[in-house]
Every structure is written in C-alpha cells, then in structure tokens.
Short mmCIF file of C-alpha atoms in Angstrom, two decimals:
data_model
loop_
_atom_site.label_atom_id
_atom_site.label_comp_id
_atom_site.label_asym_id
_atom_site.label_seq_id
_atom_site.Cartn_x
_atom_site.Cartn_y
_atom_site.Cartn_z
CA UNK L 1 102.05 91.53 99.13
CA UNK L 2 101.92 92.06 95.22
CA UNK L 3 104.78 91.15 93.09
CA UNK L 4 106.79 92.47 90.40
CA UNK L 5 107.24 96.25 88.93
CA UNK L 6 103.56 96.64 88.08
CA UNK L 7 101.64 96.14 91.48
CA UNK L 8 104.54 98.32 92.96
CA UNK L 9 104.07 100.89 90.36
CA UNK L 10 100.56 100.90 90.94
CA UNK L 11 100.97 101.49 94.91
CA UNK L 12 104.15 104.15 94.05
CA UNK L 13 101.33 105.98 91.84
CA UNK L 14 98.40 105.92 94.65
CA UNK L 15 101.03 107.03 97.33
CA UNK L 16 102.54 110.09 95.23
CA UNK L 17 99.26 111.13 94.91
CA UNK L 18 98.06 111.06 98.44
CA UNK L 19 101.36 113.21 98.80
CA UNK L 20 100.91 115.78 96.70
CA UNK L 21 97.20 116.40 97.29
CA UNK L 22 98.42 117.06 101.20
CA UNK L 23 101.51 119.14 100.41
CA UNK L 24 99.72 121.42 98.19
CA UNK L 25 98.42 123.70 100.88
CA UNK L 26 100.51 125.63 103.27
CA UNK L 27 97.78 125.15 105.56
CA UNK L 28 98.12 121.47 105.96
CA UNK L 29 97.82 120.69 109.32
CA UNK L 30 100.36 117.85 109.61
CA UNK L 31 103.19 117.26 107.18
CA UNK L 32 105.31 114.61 106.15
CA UNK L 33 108.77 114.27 107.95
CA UNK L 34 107.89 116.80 110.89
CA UNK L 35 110.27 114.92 112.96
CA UNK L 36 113.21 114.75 110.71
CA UNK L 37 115.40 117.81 112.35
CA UNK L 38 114.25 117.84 116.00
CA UNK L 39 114.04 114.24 116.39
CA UNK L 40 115.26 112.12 113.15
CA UNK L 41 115.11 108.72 114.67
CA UNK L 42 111.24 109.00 115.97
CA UNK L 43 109.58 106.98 113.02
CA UNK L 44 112.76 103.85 113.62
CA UNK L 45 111.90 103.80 116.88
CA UNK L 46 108.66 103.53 116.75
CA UNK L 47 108.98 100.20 113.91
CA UNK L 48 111.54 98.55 116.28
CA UNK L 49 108.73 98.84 119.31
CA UNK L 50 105.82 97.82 116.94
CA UNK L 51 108.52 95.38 115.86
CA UNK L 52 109.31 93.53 118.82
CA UNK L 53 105.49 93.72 120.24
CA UNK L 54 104.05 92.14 117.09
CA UNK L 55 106.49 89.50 117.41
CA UNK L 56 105.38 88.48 120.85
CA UNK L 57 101.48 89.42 119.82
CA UNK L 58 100.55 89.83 117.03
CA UNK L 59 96.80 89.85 117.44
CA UNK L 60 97.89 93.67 118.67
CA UNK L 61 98.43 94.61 114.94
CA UNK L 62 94.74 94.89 114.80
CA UNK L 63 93.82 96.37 118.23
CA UNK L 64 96.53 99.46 117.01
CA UNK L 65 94.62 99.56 114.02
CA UNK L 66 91.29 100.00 116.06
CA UNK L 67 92.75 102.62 118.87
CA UNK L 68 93.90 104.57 116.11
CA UNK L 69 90.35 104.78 114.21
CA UNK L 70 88.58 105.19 117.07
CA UNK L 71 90.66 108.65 118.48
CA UNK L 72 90.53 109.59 114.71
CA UNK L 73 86.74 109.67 114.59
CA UNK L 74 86.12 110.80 118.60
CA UNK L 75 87.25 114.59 118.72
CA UNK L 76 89.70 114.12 115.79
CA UNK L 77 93.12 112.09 115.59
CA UNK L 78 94.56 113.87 118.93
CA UNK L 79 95.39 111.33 121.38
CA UNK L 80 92.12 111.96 123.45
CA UNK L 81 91.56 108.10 123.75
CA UNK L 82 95.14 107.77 125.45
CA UNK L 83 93.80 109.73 127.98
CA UNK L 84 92.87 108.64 131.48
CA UNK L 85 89.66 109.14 133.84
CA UNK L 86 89.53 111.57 136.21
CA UNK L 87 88.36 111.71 139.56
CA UNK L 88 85.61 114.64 138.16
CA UNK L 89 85.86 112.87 134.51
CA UNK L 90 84.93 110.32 132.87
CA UNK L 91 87.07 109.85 129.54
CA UNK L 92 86.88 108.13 126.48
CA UNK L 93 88.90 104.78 127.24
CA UNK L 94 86.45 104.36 129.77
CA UNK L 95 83.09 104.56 127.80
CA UNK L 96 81.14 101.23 127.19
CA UNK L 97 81.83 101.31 123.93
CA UNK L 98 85.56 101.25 124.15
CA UNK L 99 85.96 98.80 126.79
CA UNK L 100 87.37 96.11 124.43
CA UNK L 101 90.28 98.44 122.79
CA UNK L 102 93.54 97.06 123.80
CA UNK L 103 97.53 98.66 123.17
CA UNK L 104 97.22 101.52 125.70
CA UNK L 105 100.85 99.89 127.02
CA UNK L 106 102.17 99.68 123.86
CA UNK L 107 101.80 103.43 123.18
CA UNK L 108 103.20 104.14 126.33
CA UNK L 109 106.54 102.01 126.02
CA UNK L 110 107.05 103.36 122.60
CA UNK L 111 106.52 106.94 123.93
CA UNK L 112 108.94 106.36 127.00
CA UNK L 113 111.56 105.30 124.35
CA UNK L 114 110.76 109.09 122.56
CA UNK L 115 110.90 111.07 125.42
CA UNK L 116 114.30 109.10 127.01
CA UNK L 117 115.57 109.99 122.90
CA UNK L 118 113.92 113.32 122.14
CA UNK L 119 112.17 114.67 125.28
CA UNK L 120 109.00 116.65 124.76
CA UNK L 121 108.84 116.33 120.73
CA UNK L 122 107.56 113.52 119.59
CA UNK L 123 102.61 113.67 120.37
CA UNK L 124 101.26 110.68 121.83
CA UNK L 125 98.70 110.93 118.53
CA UNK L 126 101.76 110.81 116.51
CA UNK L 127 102.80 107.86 118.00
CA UNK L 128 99.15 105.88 117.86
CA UNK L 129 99.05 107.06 114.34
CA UNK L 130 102.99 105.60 113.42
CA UNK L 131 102.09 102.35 115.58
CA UNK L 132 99.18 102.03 113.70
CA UNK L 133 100.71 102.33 110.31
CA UNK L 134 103.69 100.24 111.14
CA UNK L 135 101.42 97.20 112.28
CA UNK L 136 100.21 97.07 108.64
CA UNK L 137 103.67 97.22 107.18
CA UNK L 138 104.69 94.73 109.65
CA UNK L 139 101.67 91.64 108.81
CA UNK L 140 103.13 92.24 105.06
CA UNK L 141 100.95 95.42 104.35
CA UNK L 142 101.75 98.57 102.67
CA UNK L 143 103.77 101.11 103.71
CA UNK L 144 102.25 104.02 104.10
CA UNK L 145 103.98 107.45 104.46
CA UNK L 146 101.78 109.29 107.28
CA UNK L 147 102.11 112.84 107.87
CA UNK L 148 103.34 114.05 111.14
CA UNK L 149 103.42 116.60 113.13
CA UNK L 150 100.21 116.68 115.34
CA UNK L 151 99.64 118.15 118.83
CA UNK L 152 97.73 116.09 121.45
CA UNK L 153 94.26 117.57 122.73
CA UNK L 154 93.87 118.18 126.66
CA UNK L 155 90.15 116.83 126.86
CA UNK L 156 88.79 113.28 126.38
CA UNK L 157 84.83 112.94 127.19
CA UNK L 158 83.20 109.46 127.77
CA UNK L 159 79.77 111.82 126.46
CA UNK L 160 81.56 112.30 123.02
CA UNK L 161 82.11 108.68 122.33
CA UNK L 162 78.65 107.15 121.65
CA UNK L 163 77.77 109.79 118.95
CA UNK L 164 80.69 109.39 117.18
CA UNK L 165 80.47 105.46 116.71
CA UNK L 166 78.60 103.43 114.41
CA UNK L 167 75.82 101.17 116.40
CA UNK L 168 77.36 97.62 115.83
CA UNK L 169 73.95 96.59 113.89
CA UNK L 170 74.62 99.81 112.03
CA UNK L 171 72.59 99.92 108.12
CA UNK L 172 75.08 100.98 105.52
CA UNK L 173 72.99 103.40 104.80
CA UNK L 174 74.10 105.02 108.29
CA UNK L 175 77.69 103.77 107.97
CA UNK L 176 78.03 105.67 104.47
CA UNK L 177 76.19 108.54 106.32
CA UNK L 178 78.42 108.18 109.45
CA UNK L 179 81.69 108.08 107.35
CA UNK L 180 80.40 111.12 105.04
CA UNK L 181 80.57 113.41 107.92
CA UNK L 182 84.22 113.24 108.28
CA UNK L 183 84.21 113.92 104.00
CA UNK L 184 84.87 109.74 103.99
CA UNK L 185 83.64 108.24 100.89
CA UNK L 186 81.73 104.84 100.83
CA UNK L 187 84.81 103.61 99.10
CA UNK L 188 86.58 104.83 102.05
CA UNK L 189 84.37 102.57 104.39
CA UNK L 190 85.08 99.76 102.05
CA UNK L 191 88.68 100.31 101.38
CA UNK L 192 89.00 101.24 105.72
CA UNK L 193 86.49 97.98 106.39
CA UNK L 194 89.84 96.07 104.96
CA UNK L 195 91.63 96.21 108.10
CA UNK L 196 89.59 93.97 109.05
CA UNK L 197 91.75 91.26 107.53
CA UNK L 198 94.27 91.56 110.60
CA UNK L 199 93.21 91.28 114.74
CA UNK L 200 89.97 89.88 116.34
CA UNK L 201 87.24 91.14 118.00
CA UNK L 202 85.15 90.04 121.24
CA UNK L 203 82.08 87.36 120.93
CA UNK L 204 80.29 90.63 122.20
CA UNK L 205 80.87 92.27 119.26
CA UNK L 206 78.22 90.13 117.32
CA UNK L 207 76.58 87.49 119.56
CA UNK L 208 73.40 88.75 118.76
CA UNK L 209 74.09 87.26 114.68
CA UNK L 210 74.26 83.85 116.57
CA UNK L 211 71.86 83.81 119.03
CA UNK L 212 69.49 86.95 118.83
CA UNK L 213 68.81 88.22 115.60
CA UNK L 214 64.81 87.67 116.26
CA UNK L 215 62.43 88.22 119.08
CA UNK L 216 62.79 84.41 119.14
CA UNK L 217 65.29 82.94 120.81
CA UNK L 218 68.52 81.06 119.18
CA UNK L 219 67.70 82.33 116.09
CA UNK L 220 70.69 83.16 113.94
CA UNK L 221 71.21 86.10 111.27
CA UNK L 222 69.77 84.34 108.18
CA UNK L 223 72.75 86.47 105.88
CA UNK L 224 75.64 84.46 107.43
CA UNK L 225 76.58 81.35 105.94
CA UNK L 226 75.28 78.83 107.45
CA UNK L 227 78.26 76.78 107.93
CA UNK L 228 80.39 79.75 109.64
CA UNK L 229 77.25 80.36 112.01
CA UNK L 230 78.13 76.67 113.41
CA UNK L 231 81.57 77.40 113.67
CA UNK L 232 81.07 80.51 115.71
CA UNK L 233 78.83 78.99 117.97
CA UNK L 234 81.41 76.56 118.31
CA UNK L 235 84.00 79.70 119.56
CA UNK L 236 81.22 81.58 121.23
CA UNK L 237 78.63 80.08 123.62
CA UNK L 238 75.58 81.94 124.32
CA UNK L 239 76.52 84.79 126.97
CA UNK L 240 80.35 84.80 125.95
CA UNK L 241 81.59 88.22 125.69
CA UNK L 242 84.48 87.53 126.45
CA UNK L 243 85.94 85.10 124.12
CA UNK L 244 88.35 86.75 120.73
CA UNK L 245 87.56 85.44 117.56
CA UNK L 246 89.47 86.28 114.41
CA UNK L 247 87.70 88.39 112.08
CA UNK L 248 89.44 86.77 108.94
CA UNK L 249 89.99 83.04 110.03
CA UNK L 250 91.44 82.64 106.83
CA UNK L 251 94.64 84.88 107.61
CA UNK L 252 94.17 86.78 110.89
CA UNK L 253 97.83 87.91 111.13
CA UNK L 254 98.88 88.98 107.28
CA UNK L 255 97.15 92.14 105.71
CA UNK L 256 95.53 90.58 102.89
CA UNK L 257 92.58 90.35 100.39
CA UNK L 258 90.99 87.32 102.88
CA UNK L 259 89.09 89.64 104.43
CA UNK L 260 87.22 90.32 101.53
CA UNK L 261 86.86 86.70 99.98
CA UNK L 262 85.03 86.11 103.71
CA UNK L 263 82.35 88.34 103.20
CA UNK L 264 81.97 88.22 99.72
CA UNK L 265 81.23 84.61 100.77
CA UNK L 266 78.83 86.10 103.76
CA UNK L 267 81.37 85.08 106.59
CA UNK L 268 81.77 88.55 107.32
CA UNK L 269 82.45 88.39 111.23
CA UNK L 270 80.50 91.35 112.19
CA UNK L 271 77.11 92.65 111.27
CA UNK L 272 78.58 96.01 109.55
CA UNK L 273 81.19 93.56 107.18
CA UNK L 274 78.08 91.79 106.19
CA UNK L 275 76.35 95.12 105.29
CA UNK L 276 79.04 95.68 102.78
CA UNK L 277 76.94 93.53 100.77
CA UNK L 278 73.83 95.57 100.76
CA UNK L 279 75.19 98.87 99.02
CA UNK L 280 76.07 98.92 95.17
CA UNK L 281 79.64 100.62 95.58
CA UNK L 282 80.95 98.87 98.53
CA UNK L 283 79.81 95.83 97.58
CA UNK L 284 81.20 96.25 93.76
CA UNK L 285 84.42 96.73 95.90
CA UNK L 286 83.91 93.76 98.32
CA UNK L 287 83.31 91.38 94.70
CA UNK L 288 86.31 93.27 93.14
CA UNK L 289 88.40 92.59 95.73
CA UNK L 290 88.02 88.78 96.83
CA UNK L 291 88.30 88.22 93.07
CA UNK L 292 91.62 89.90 92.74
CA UNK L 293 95.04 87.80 92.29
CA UNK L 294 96.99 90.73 94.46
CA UNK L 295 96.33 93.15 96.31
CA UNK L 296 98.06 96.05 94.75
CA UNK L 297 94.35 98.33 94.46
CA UNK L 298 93.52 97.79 97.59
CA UNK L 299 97.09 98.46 99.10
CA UNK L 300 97.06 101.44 96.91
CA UNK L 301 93.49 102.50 97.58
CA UNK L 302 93.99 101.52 101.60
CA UNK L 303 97.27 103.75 101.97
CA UNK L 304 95.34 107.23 100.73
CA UNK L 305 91.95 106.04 102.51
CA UNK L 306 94.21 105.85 105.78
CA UNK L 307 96.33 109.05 105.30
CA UNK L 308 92.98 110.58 104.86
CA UNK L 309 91.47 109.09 107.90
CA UNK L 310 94.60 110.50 109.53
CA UNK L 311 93.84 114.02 108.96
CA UNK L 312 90.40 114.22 110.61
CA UNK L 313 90.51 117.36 113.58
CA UNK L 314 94.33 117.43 113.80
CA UNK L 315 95.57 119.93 115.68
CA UNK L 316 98.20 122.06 115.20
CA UNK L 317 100.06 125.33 115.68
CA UNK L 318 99.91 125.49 118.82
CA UNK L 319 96.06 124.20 119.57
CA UNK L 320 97.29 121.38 121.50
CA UNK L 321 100.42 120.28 123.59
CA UNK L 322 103.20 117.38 123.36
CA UNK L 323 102.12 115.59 126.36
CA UNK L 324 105.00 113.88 128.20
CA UNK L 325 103.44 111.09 129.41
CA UNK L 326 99.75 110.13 127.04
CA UNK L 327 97.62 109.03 129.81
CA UNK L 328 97.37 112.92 131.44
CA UNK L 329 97.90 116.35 130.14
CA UNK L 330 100.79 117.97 131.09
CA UNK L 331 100.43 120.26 133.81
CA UNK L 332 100.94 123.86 133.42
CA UNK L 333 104.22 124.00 134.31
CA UNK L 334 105.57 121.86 131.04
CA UNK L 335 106.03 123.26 127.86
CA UNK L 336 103.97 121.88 125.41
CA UNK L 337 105.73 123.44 121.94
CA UNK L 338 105.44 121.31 119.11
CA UNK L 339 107.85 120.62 117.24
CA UNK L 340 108.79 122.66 113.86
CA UNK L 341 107.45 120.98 110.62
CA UNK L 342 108.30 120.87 107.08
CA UNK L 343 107.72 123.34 104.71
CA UNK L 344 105.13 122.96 101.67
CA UNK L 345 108.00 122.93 99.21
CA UNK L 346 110.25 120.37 100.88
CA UNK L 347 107.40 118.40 101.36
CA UNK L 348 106.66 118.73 97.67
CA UNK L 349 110.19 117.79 97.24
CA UNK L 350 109.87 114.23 99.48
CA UNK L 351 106.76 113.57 97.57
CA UNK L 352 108.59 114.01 93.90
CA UNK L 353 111.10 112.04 95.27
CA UNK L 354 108.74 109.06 96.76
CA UNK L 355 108.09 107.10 93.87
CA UNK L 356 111.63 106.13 93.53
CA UNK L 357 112.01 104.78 96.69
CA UNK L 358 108.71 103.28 97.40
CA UNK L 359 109.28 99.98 95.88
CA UNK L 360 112.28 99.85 98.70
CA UNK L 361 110.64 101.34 101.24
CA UNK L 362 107.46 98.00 100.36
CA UNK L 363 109.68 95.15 101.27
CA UNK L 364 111.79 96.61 103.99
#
C-alpha cells in the first residue's frame, strides 16, 4: 500500500469522485450506507467473516474476487450465481464454465451471521459484493466504499453463462468489445485485469499455452517467457486440470502492482493477461503500472473501475427479493422487502464527508 499524504490524497480524490458521480441521480439503483438504519452492523460483520476466512485461506481472497465478477457480468450483480440447480434447472454455478469458482460457503456463513443479526435485510448480492471488496482491503488493498442496497434476482440459467464470458483464448479486441457492452472501458479491463495480483487459477485455465498452442503437439505459446513456460510445466503436467497455480508468483496473497511487472515481463498466467500486451491503451497501462514505485493510480483507478463493475443490472425497488438463505429463492410465503436506502442528499453528504476519513478508513 502507498505511503505518505500524497498517494492517500490521490486515492481520497479517485474515491470522492466515484461518490459523487453515483449520488448525483435519485435514480441510482444502489446507494451508499443502505444498511446503516435497518441493520448498522452488516458491513463489520461481513470484514470480521472475510477476516477470519482469509486468515485460514487466503487463496479465497481471489476466488471472492472472481464469484463476484462473474454474477456481475451473468444477468447483472444479483446473486444469480449463489443460486442452486434445480431438479427442472440447470443454474449458473453449475455451467462448465463456472465449475472452478470457489466461496459459495463463505457467502453462506457470512449471510447466516446477517440473518441471526438482522433477519431478512441484508441480499445475498450485497454480501458477495462486501466479501469481495473486503478481500482486497484485507491482502493490503484499497478500501473501497461500495454502494448497497441491492435485491437478489429469483432466476439463475446455466444457458446465460457462456454468452456472457470471455473465451479463455479471448483477442483483446473481443475482451475490449466484451467489456464495452456493460459501458466498461479498456482501461476498465486493464485496471479490473489487476485483481489478478491476488488468488490462483486451475492448470485448466491455460494448459493449452504449455502444451497446445499449435496443431503440433507440446508446442508452447511462443509470447510467454520462456523461462516461466518451464516453470509451469514444472506445476502443471500435461492433462492436469486440476492443479492451482498462482497467477502472480511474485505476491499471490498482497494486492499489489506484481501483477503487472509479470506480464509486462510476458509471465502473464493466462492467455487474456498476455493479451494486455497487444492493445495500445491497456498495454500503456500494463508498462505504466509495473514501472510505478506505488500503487496509489491503480488503487485509485481500481476502486472506481470496481464500484462501476458493481452497478451492472442491479436491481432494486422492489424487482428482486432479500433471499433468506442464497442458494434458493424464497418461497412465496417470505417477504422479500428490501430494505430502505439512503437518500441522494445524505449520500451527497457521506461523499463530502469521505475524503476526510479515507486516509483512516486505508490502514484500518
């Protein structure tokens, strides 16, 4: 984490920002400190879970990170991957594509702890997206102040998944395209691509870079150093898919600029960090970055790339429910109000107010 009053005034600015852009319309669909009257402790609770869980694994900092992005860009950030298969359903947890994603438990332990404080309040996508946030605050990351105040969706198709995913040998022409439809920059995919620096992903995930890349046989991707290829093939024999491998060897736990440094140095774990490299803006970013002495930009630039992530297909006033328990909808019988949210102007106020307390809020 940066040091001294100039990388915190930097994030402070970035954060106040993201703030103000979100309270300026009534019409916001989540707001910032939803929970503060009907159940004030939610947010503590949820950092003394992610707390406790990321002291006993921390690889799971990274798989929250990943659950969360994925429900964001499937259907919208509603809580539809929390949801389980049905005898006449299949849902999203239990596509193909999703079969590595890990922390369903954790989001349920954490919401057991809401409902036993504030029953019927607190939305299972509420809780993904605090968990998520908290495990970068936790591996030394920013904070960031995520708006609240979300309803959970009642439908979660296996179908939906594929065509809202990027292909894992994705072009970046397609991952810009893929990231524009949810009004995501390519600085977003760059600044986004940064998580990266925290959890691990499955020798599945890019075996084909080792051992595939060519009709011919054990032929390896010719943009990854050649030197990290070895090493890999070291972690990952041909056929392993099941096998974790860090995606930033360099610092797998703490939410830093290694990322970055790997694949400006083509060690970029998976095929779509190495494509970073092959478009003039996120690349520009990926050089900017692993040449940086601190990371106040891209905490700065991460915390309103993520609170706008955050905001794809909320729902709200009344278009969803509170589920009581995240793996089913509630049936008919259970109220699913949610709860009552901040008003524009006090959320104007909290966002006036942020700056000051921002540089506490970073090293809590």
């Amino acid at each position: 984490m940066a040091s001294g009053s100039a990388a915190l005034a930097v994030v402070a600015v970035a954060v106040a920002a993201a703030l103000l852009a979100l309270c300026g319309s009534t019409e916001a669909h989540a707001q910032f400190g939803a929970y503060n009257k009907t159940c004030p402790q939610a947010e503590d609770i949820v950092f003394k879970e992610m707390t406790a869980v990321l002291a006993k694994s921390p690889g799971l900092a990274g798989s929250m990170l990943r659950l969360f992005s994925v429900d964001c860009f499937v259907e919208g950030c509603e809580g539809s991957i929390l949801l389980d298969s049905t005898a006449n359903n299949t849902a999203e947890k239990d596509s193909p594509l999703n079969k590595g994603l890990r922390g369903y438990d954790v989001i349920d332990s954490i919401k057991a702890k809401l409902e036993a404080a504030c029953p019927g309040v607190v939305s299972c996508a509420d809780v993904l997206a605090l968990a998520a946030r908290d495990s970068v605050r936790i591996t030394k990351g920013p904070y960031i102040p995520v708006p609240t105040g979300r309803e959970d969706g009642n439908r979660s198709f296996a179908a939906d998944v594929a065509p809202n995913t990027p292909k894992p040998d994705a072009s970046i022409t397609d991952l810009v395209a893929f990231f524009g439809k949810f009004n995501l920059t390519a600085k977003d995919l760059a600044v986004l691509s940064g998580a990266h620096t925290i959890g691990k992903a499955h020798c599945s995930a890019f075996s084909t870079r080792l051992y595939n890349f060519t009709a011919s046989n054990n032929i390896s991707d010719p943009t990854l150093d050649a030197n990290y290829t070895a090493t890999l093939r070291g972690q990952c024999a041909a056929g392993d898919l099941a096998t974790l491998v860090d995606l930033d060897p360099s610092s797998d736990t703490t939410f830093d600029l290694g990322y970055y440094r790997g694949v400006a140095a083509s060690r970029g774990l998976l095929s779509t960090d190495g494509a970073l490299l092959l478009n003039e803006d996120t690349r520009a970013y990926v050089t900017r970055q692993a040449n940086a002495t601190a990371p106040a930009e891209f905490f700065a630039d991460f915390t309103a790339s993520f609170i706008n992530m955050s905001k794809i297909g909320v729902l709200s006033h009344h278009k969803g429910q509170i589920r009581r328990h995240c793996s089913v909808v509630n049936p008919l019988s259970t109220s699913s109000q949610a709860p009552v949210t901040m008003g524009a102007h006090a959320a104007v106020l909290l966002a006036s107010s942020f700056v000051s307390i921002v540089a506490l809020a970073l090293v809590l």
